[in-house]
Every structure is written in C-alpha cells, then in structure tokens.
N, C-alpha and C. Protein backbone atom coordinates (compact mmCIF):
# COMPACT_ATOMS: atom_id res chain seq x y z
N UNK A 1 81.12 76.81 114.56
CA UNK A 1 80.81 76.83 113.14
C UNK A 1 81.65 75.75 112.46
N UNK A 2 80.73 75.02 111.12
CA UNK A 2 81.89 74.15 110.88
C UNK A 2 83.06 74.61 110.46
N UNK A 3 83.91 73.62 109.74
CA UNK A 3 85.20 74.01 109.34
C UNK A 3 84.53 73.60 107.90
N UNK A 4 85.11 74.24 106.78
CA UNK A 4 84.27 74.04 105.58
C UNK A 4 85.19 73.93 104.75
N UNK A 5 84.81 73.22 103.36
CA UNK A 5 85.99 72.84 102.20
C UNK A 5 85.94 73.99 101.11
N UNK A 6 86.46 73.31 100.23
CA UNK A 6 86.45 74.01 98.61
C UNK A 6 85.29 73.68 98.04
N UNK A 7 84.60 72.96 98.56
CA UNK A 7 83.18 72.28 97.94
C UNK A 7 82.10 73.02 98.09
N UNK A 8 82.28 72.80 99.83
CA UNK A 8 81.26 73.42 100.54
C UNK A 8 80.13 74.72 100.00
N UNK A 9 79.08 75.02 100.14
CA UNK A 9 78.39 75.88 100.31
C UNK A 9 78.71 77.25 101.53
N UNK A 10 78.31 78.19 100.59
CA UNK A 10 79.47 79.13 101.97
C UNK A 10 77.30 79.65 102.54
N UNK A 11 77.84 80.04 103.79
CA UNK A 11 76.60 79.91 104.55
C UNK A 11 75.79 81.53 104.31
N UNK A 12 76.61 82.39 103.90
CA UNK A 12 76.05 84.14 103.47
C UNK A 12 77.12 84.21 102.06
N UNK A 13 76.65 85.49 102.00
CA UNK A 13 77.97 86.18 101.24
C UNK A 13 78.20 87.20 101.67
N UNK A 14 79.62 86.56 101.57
CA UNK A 14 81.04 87.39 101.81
C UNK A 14 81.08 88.83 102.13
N UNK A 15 80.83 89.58 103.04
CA UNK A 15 81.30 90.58 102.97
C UNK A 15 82.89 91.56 103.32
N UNK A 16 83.09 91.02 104.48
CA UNK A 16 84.50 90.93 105.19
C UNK A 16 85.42 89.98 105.08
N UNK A 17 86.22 89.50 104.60
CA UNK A 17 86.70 88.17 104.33
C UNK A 17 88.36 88.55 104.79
N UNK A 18 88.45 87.66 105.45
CA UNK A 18 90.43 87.34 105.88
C UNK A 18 90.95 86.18 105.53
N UNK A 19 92.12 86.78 104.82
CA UNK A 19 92.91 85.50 103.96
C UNK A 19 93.68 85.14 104.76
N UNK A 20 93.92 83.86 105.75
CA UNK A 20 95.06 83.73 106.44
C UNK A 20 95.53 82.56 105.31
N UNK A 21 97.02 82.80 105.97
CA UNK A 21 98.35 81.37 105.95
C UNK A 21 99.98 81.53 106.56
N UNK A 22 100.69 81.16 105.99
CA UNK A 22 101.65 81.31 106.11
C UNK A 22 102.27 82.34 105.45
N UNK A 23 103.10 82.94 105.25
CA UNK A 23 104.11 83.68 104.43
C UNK A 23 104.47 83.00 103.10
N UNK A 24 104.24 82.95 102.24
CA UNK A 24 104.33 82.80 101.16
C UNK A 24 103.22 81.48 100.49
N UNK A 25 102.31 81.58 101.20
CA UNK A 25 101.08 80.84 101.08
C UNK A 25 100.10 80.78 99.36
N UNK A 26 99.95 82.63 99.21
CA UNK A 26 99.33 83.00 98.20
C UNK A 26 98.23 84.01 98.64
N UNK A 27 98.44 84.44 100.29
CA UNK A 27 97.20 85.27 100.66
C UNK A 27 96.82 86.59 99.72
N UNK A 28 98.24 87.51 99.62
CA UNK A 28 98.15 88.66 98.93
C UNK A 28 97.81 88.69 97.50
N UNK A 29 97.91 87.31 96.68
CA UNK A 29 96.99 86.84 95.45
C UNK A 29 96.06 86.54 95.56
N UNK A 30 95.28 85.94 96.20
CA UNK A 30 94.24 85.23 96.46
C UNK A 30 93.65 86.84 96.81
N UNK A 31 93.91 87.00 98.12
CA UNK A 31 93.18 88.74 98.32
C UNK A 31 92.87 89.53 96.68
N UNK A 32 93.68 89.95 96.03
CA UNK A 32 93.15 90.62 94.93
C UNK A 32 92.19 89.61 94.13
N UNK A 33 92.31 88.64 93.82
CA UNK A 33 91.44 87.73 93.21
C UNK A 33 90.00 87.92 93.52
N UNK A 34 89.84 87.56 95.06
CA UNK A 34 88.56 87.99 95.22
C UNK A 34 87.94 88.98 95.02
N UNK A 35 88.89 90.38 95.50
CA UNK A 35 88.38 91.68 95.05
C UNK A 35 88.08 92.03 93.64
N UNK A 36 88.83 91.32 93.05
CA UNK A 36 88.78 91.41 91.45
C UNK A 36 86.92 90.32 90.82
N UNK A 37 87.26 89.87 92.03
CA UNK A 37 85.92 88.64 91.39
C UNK A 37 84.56 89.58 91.86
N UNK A 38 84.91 90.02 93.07
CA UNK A 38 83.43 90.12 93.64
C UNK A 38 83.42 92.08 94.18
N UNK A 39 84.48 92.63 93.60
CA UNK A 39 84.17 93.92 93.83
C UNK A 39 84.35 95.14 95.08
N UNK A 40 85.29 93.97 95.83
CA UNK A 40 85.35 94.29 97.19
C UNK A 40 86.94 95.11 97.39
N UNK A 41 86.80 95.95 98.10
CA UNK A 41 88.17 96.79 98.13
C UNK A 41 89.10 95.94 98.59
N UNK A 42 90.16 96.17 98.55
CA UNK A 42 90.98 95.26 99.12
C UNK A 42 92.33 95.99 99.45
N UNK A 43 93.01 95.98 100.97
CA UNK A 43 93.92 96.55 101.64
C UNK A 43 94.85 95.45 101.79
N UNK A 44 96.07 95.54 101.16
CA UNK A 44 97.29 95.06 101.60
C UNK A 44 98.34 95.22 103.08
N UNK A 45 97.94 94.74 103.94
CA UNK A 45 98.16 94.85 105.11
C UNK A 45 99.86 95.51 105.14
N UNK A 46 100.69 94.74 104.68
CA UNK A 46 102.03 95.44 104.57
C UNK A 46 102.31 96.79 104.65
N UNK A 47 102.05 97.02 103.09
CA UNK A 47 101.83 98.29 102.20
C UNK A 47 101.54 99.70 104.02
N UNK A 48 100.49 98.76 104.28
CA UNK A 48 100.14 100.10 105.83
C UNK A 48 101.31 100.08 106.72
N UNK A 49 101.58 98.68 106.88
CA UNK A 49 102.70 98.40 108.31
C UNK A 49 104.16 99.21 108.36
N UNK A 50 104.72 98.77 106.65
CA UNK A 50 106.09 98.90 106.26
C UNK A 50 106.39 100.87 105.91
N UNK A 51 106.79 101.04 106.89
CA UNK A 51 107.34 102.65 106.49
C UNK A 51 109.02 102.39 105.68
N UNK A 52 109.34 103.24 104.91
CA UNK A 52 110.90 103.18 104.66
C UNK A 52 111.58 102.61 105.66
N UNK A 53 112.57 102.33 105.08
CA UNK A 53 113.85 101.66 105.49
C UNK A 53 112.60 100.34 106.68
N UNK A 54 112.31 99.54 106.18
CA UNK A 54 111.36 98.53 106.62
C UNK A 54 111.19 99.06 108.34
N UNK A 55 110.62 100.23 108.52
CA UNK A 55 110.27 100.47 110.19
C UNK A 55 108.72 100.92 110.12
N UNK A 56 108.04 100.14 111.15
CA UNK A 56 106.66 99.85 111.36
C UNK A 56 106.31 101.81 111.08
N UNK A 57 105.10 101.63 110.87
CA UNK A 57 104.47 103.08 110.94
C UNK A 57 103.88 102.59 111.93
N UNK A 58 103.48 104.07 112.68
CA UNK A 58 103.26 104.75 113.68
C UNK A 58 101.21 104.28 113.37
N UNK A 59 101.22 105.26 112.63
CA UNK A 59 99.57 105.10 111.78
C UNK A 59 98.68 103.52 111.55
N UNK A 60 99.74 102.26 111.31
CA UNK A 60 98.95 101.07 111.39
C UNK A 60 98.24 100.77 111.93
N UNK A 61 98.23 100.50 113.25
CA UNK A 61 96.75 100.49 113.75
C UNK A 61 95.56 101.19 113.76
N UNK A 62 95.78 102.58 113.59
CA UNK A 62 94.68 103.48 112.94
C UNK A 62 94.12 103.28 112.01
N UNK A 63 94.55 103.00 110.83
CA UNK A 63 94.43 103.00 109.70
C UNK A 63 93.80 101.65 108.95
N UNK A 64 94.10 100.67 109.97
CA UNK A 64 93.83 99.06 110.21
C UNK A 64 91.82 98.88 110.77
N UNK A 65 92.36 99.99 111.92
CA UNK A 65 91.03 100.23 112.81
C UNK A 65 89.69 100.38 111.86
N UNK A 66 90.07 102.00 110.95
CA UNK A 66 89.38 102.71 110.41
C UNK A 66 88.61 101.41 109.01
N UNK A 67 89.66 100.99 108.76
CA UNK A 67 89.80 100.46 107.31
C UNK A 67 88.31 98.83 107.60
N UNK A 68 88.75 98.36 109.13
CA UNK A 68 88.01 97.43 109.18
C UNK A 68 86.39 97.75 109.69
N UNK A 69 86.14 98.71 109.64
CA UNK A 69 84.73 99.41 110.15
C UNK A 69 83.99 99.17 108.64
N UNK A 70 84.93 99.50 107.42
CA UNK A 70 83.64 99.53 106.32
C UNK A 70 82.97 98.50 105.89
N UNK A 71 82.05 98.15 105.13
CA UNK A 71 81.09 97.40 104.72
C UNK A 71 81.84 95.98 104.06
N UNK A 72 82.78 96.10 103.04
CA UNK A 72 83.18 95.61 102.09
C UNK A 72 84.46 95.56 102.11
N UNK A 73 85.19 94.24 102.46
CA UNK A 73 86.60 94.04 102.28
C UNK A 73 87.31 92.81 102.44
N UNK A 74 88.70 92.99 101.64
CA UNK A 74 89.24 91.93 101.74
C UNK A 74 90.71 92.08 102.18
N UNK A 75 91.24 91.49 103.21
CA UNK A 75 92.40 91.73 103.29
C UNK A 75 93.26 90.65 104.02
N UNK A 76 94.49 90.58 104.10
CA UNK A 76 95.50 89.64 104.84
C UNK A 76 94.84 89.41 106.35
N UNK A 77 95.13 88.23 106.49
CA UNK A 77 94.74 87.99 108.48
C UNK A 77 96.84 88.00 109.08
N UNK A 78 97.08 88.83 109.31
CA UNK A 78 98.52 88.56 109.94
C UNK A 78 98.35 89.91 110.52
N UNK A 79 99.58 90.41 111.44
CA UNK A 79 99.89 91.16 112.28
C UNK A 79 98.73 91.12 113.62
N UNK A 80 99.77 90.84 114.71
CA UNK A 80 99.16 90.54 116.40
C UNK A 80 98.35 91.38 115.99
N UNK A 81 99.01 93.09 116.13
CA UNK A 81 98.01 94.04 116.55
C UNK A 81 97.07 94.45 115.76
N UNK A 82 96.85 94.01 114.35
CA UNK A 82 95.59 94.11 113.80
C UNK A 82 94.95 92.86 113.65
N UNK A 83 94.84 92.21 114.02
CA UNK A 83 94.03 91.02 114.19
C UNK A 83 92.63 91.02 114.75
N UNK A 84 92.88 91.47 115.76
CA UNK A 84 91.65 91.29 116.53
C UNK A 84 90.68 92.55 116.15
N UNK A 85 91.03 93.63 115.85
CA UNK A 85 90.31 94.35 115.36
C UNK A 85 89.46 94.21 113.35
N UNK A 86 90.15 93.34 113.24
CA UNK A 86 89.97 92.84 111.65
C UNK A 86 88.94 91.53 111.92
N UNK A 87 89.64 90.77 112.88
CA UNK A 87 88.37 89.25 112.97
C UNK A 87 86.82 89.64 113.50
N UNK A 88 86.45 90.89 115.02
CA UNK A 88 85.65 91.61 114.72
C UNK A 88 84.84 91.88 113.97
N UNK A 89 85.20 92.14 113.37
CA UNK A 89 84.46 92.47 111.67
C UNK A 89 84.62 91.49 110.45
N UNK A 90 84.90 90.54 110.60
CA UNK A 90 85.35 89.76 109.35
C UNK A 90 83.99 88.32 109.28
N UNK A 91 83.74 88.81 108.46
CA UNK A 91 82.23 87.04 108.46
C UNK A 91 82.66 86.03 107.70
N UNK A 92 83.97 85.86 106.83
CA UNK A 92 84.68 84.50 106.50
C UNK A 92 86.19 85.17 106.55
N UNK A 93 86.98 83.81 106.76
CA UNK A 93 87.88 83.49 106.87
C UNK A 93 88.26 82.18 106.00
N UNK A 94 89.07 82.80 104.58
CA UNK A 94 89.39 82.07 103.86
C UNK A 94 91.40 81.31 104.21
N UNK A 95 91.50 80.15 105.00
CA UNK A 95 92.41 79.32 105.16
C UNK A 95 93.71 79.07 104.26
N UNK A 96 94.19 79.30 103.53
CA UNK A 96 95.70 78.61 102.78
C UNK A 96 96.64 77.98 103.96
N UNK A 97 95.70 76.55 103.43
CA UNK A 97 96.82 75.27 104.44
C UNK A 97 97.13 74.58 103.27
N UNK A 98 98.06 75.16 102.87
CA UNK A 98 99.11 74.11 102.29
C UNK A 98 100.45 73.47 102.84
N UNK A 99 100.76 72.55 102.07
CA UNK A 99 101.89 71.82 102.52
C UNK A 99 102.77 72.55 102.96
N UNK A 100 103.69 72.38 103.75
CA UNK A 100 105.38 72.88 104.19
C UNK A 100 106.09 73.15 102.54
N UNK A 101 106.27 72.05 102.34
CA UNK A 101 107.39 72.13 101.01
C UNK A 101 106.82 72.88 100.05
N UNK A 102 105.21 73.11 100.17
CA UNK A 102 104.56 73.92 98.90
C UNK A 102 105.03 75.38 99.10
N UNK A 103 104.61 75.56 100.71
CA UNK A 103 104.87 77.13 101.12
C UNK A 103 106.13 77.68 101.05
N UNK A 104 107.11 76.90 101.38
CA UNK A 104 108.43 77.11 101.83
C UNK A 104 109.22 77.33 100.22
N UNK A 105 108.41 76.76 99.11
CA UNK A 105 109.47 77.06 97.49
C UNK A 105 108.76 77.86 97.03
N UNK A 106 107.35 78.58 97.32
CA UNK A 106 106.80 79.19 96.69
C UNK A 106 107.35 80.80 97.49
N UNK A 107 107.85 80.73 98.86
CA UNK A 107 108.58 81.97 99.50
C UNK A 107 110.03 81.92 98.76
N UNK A 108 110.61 81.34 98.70
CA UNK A 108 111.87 80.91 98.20
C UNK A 108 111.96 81.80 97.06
N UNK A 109 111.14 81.17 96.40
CA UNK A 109 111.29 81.75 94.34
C UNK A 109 110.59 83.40 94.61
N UNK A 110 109.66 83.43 95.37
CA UNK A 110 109.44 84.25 95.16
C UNK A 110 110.73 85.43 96.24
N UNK A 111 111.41 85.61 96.77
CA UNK A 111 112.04 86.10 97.40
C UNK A 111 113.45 86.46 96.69
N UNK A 112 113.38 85.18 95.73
CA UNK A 112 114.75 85.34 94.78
C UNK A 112 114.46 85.96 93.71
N UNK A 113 113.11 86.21 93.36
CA UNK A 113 112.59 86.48 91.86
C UNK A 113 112.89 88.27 92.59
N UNK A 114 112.37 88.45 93.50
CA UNK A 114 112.23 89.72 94.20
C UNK A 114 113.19 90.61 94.04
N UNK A 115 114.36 89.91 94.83
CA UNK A 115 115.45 90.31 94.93
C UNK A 115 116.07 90.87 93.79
N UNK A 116 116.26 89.66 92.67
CA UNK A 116 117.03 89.42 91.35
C UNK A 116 116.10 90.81 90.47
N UNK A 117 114.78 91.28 90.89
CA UNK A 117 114.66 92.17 89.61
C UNK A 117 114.09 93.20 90.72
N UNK A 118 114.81 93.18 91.48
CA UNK A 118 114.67 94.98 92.41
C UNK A 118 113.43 95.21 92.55
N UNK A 119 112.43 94.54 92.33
CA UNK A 119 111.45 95.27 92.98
C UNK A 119 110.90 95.87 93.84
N UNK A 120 110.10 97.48 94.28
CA UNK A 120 110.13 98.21 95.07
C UNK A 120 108.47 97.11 95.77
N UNK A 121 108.73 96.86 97.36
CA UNK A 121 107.37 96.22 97.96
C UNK A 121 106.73 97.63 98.66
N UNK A 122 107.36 98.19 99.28
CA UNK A 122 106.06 99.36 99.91
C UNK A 122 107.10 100.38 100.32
N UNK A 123 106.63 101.21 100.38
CA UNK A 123 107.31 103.05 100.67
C UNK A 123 108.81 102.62 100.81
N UNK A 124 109.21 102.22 99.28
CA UNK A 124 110.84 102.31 99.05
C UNK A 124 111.57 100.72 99.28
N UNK A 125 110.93 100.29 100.01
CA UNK A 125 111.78 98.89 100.70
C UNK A 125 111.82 98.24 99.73
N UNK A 126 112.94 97.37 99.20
CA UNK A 126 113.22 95.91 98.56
C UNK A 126 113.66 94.80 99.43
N UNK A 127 113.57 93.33 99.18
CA UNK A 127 113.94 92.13 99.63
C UNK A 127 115.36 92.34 100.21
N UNK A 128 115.75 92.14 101.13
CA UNK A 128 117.22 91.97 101.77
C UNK A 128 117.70 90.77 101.06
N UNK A 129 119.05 90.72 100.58
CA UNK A 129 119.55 90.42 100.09
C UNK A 129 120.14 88.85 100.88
N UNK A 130 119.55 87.60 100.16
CA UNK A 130 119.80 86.25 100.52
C UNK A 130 120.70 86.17 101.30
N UNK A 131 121.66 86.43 101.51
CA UNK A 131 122.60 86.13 102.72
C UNK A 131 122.14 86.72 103.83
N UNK A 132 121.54 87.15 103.53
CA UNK A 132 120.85 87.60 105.01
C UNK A 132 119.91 86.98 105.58
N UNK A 133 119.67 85.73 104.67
CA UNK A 133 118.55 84.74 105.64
C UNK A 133 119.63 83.74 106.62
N UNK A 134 120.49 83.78 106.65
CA UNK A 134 121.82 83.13 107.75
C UNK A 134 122.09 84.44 108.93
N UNK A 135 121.64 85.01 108.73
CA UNK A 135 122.37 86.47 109.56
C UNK A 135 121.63 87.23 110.36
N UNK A 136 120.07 87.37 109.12
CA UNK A 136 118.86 87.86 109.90
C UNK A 136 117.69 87.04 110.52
N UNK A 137 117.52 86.75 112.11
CA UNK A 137 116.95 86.34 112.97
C UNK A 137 115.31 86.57 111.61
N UNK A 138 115.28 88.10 111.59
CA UNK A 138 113.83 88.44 110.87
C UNK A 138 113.53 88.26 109.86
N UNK A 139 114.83 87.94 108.75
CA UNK A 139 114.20 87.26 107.76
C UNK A 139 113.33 86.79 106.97
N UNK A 140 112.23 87.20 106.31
CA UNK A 140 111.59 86.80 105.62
C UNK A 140 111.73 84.59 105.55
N UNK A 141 112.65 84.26 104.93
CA UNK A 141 112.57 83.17 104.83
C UNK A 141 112.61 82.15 106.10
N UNK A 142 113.28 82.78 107.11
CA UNK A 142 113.53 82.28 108.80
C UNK A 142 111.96 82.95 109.34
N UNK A 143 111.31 84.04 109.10
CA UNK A 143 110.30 83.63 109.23
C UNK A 143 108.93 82.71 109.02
N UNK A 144 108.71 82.37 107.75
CA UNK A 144 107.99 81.69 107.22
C UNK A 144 107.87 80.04 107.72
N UNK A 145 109.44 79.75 108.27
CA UNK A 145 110.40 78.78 108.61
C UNK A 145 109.59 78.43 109.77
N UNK A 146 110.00 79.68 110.67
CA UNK A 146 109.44 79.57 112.23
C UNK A 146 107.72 79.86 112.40
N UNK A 147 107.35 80.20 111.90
CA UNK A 147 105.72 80.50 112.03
C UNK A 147 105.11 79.48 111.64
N UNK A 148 105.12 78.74 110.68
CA UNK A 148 104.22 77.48 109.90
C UNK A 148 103.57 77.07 111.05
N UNK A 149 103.88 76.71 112.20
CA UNK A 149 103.00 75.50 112.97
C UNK A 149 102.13 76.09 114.05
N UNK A 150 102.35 77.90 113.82
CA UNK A 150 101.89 78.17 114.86
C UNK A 150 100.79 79.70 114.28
N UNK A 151 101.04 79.43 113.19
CA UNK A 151 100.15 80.03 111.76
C UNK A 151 98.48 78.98 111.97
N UNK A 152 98.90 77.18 111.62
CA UNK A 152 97.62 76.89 111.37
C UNK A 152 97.26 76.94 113.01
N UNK A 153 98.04 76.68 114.05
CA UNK A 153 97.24 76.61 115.40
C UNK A 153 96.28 77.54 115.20
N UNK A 154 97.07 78.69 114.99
CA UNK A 154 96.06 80.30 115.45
C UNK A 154 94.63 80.13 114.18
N UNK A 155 94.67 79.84 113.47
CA UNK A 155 93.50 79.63 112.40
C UNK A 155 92.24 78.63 112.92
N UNK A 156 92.70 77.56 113.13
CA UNK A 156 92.11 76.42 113.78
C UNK A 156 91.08 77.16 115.13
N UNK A 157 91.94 78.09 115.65
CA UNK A 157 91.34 78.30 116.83
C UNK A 157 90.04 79.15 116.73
N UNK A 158 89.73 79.87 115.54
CA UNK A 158 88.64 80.83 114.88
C UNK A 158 87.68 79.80 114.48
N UNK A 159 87.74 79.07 114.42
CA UNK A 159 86.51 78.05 114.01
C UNK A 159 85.07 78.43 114.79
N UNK A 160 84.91 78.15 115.80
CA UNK A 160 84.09 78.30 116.61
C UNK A 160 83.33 79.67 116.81
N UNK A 161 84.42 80.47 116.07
CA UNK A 161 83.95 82.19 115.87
C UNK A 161 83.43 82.80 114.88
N UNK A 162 84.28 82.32 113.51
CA UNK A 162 83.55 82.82 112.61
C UNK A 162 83.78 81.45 111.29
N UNK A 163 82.76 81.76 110.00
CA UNK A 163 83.40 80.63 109.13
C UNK A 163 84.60 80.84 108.08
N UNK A 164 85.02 79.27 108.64
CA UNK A 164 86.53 79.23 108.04
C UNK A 164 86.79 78.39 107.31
N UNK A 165 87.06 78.50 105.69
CA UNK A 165 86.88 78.21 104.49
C UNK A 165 88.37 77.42 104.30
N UNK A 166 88.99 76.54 104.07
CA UNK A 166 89.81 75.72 104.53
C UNK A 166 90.17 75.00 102.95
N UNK A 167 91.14 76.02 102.83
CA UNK A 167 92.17 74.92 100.89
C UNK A 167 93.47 74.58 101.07
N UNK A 168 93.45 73.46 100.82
CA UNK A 168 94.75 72.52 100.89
C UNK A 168 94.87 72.48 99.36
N UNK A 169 96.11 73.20 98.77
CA UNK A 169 96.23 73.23 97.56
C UNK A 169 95.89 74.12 96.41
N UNK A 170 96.99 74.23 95.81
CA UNK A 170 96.43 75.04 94.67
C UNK A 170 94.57 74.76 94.03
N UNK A 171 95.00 73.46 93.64
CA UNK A 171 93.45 72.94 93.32
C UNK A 171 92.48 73.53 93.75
N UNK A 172 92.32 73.13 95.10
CA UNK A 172 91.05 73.54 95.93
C UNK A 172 91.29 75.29 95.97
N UNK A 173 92.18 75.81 96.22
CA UNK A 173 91.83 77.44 95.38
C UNK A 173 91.14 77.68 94.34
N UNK A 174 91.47 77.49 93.42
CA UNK A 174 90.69 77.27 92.27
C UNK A 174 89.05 76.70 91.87
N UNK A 175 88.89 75.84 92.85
CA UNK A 175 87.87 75.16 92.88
C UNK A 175 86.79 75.99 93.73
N UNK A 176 87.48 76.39 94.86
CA UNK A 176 86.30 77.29 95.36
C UNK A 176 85.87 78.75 95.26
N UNK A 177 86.91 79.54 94.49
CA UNK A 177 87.04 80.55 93.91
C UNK A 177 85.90 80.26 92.40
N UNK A 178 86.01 79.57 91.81
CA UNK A 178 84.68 78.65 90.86
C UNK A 178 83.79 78.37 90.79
N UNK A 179 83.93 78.11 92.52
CA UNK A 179 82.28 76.85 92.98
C UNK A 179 81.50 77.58 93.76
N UNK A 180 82.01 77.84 94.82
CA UNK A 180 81.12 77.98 95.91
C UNK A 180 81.41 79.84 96.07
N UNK A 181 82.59 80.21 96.08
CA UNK A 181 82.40 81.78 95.94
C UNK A 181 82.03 82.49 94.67
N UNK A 182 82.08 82.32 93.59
CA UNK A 182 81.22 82.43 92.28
C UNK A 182 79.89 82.13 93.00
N UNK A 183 79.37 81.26 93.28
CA UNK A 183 78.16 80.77 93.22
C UNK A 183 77.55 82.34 94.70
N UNK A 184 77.94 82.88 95.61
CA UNK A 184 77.59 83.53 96.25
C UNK A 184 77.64 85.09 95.64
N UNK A 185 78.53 84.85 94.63
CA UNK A 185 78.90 86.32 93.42
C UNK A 185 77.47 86.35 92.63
N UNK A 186 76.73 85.61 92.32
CA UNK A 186 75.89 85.34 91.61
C UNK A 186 74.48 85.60 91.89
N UNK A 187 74.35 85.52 93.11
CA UNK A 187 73.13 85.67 94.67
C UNK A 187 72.84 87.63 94.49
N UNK A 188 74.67 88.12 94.94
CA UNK A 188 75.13 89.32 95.14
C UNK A 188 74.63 89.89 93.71
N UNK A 189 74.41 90.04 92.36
CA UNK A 189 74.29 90.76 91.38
C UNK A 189 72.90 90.33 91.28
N UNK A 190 71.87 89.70 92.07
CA UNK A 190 70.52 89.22 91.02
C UNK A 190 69.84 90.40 92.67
C-alpha cells in the first residue's frame, strides 16, 4: 500500500485508526482530536497499562484484546504486547514523524509542565521527578531518547499491510486533519 501524505486522499474511511510516533510526538492529542472530529471512541493505551505505583496491570492485554474487536476506534500504536492484536484490526495508521529536536522539547516541556503542577496521569501515578532522568534507565525522557530510530523503523515496516498516513510536522497535522480526514468525515454523515 502506498505510503501517503497530508494531502493525499485517504482510500476508505477510517474506521480503526492507530496513531503511532515517538513519545512525546502528539499521538495522545491527535487520538482525541480525531475522536472528537469523527465520533469514534477513543482508548488511551496507558490509562489500561499503568496500575498504581506505575506497575503494568495484569488485565492489559485483555482489555486491549476486547477493546480492539469493536467497530469504531482510535487509539495509541505502542506497547509490544498490544500491537499486534490492535494492527489486526486497524485500517489506517496515522504516522507522527517529526523531527528529533521537535519530539525531544515537546517531551521535555511537557514532562516539566507535568511534574511542576502534579498532575495525576493514570490510577494515582505522577511524572518522576527530573533527576531521575540521570538515574532512571526507564525514564520517560531516556526513553523517548532511545526509541526514536527504532519507533520510525517499526512504522515503515506496516506499509505494505495496512495504510499509513505519514505527517512531518505540526503543519501537515493540521492539514490533514482539514483536508483529507474532514473530507472522509463528510462521505461518513451523507
């Protein structure tokens, strides 16, 4: 299948859609966006993964399983073990390839903004506290760090499987969220 732009014509509409990128890309915005545009539920992949005191639940893959069987959805493309049960079912795959330096200040601020006003992310957990990106191997920011190059490999490699909608840039977010997915929102209500 091709690899397709912000321009592009999308080839159906959307029913299953996976937001991949990096860690601090814009997937978990972009995810509500669409749901917000076109009506589609939308599951925050975390929110399932992260039990208190940040330890995986037991239930994620169940719940991952169940969640990717229905008709209508939008959600994160990350975690090994829900992956393959999510691409399965998924008929686009919307891309955030942005730059290094874009991804890497947009995790940054947002990690410090996090931190600095306590916000609760899923069943209790807050941001570990910046010195802990020197200390912790798992890190949020040492992740984002170490994954980038092996984030777009794994994306690249879905081409051939399903279509993969490909924005370099804020811009081209915008543009195809406008253009070409509006324009399939439009198909969907007539």
């Amino acid at each position: 299948m091709p690899l397709l732009g912000p321009a592009d014509p999308l080839p159906h509409v959307p029913r299953r859609i996976l937001v991949a990128g990096n860690a601090g890309s814009g997937k978990s915005t972009l995810c509500r966006r669409i749901a917000e545009q076109h009506e589609l539920r939308r599951v925050e992949l975390d929110s399932l993964y992260w039990g208190p005191q940040w330890t995986p639940r037991p239930e994620f893959f169940a719940e991952v399983a169940a969640f990717a069987q229905e008709d209508h959805w939008v959600t994160e493309y990350q975690y090994k073990a829900a992956r393959p049960a999510l691409l399965a079912r998924a008929d686009t795959v919307v891309w955030l390839d942005h730059r290094f330096p874009v991804v890497m200040g947009r995790l940054v601020s947002r990690t410090i903004r996090r931190r600095a006003t306590g916000v609760e992310l899923w069943n209790g957990n807050r941001e570990s506290s910046l010195w802990s990106a020197f200390t912790d191997p798992g890190h949020i920011l040492r992740w984002g760090w170490k994954s980038f190059r092996r984030n777009r490999a794994r994306v690249l490699a879905l081409v051939d499987d399903v279509v993969v909608v490909r924005l370099r840039g804020q811009g081209q977010v915008e543009r195809w969220l406008s253009g070409p997915l509006a324009s399939v929102g439009e198909e969907r209500a007539r």
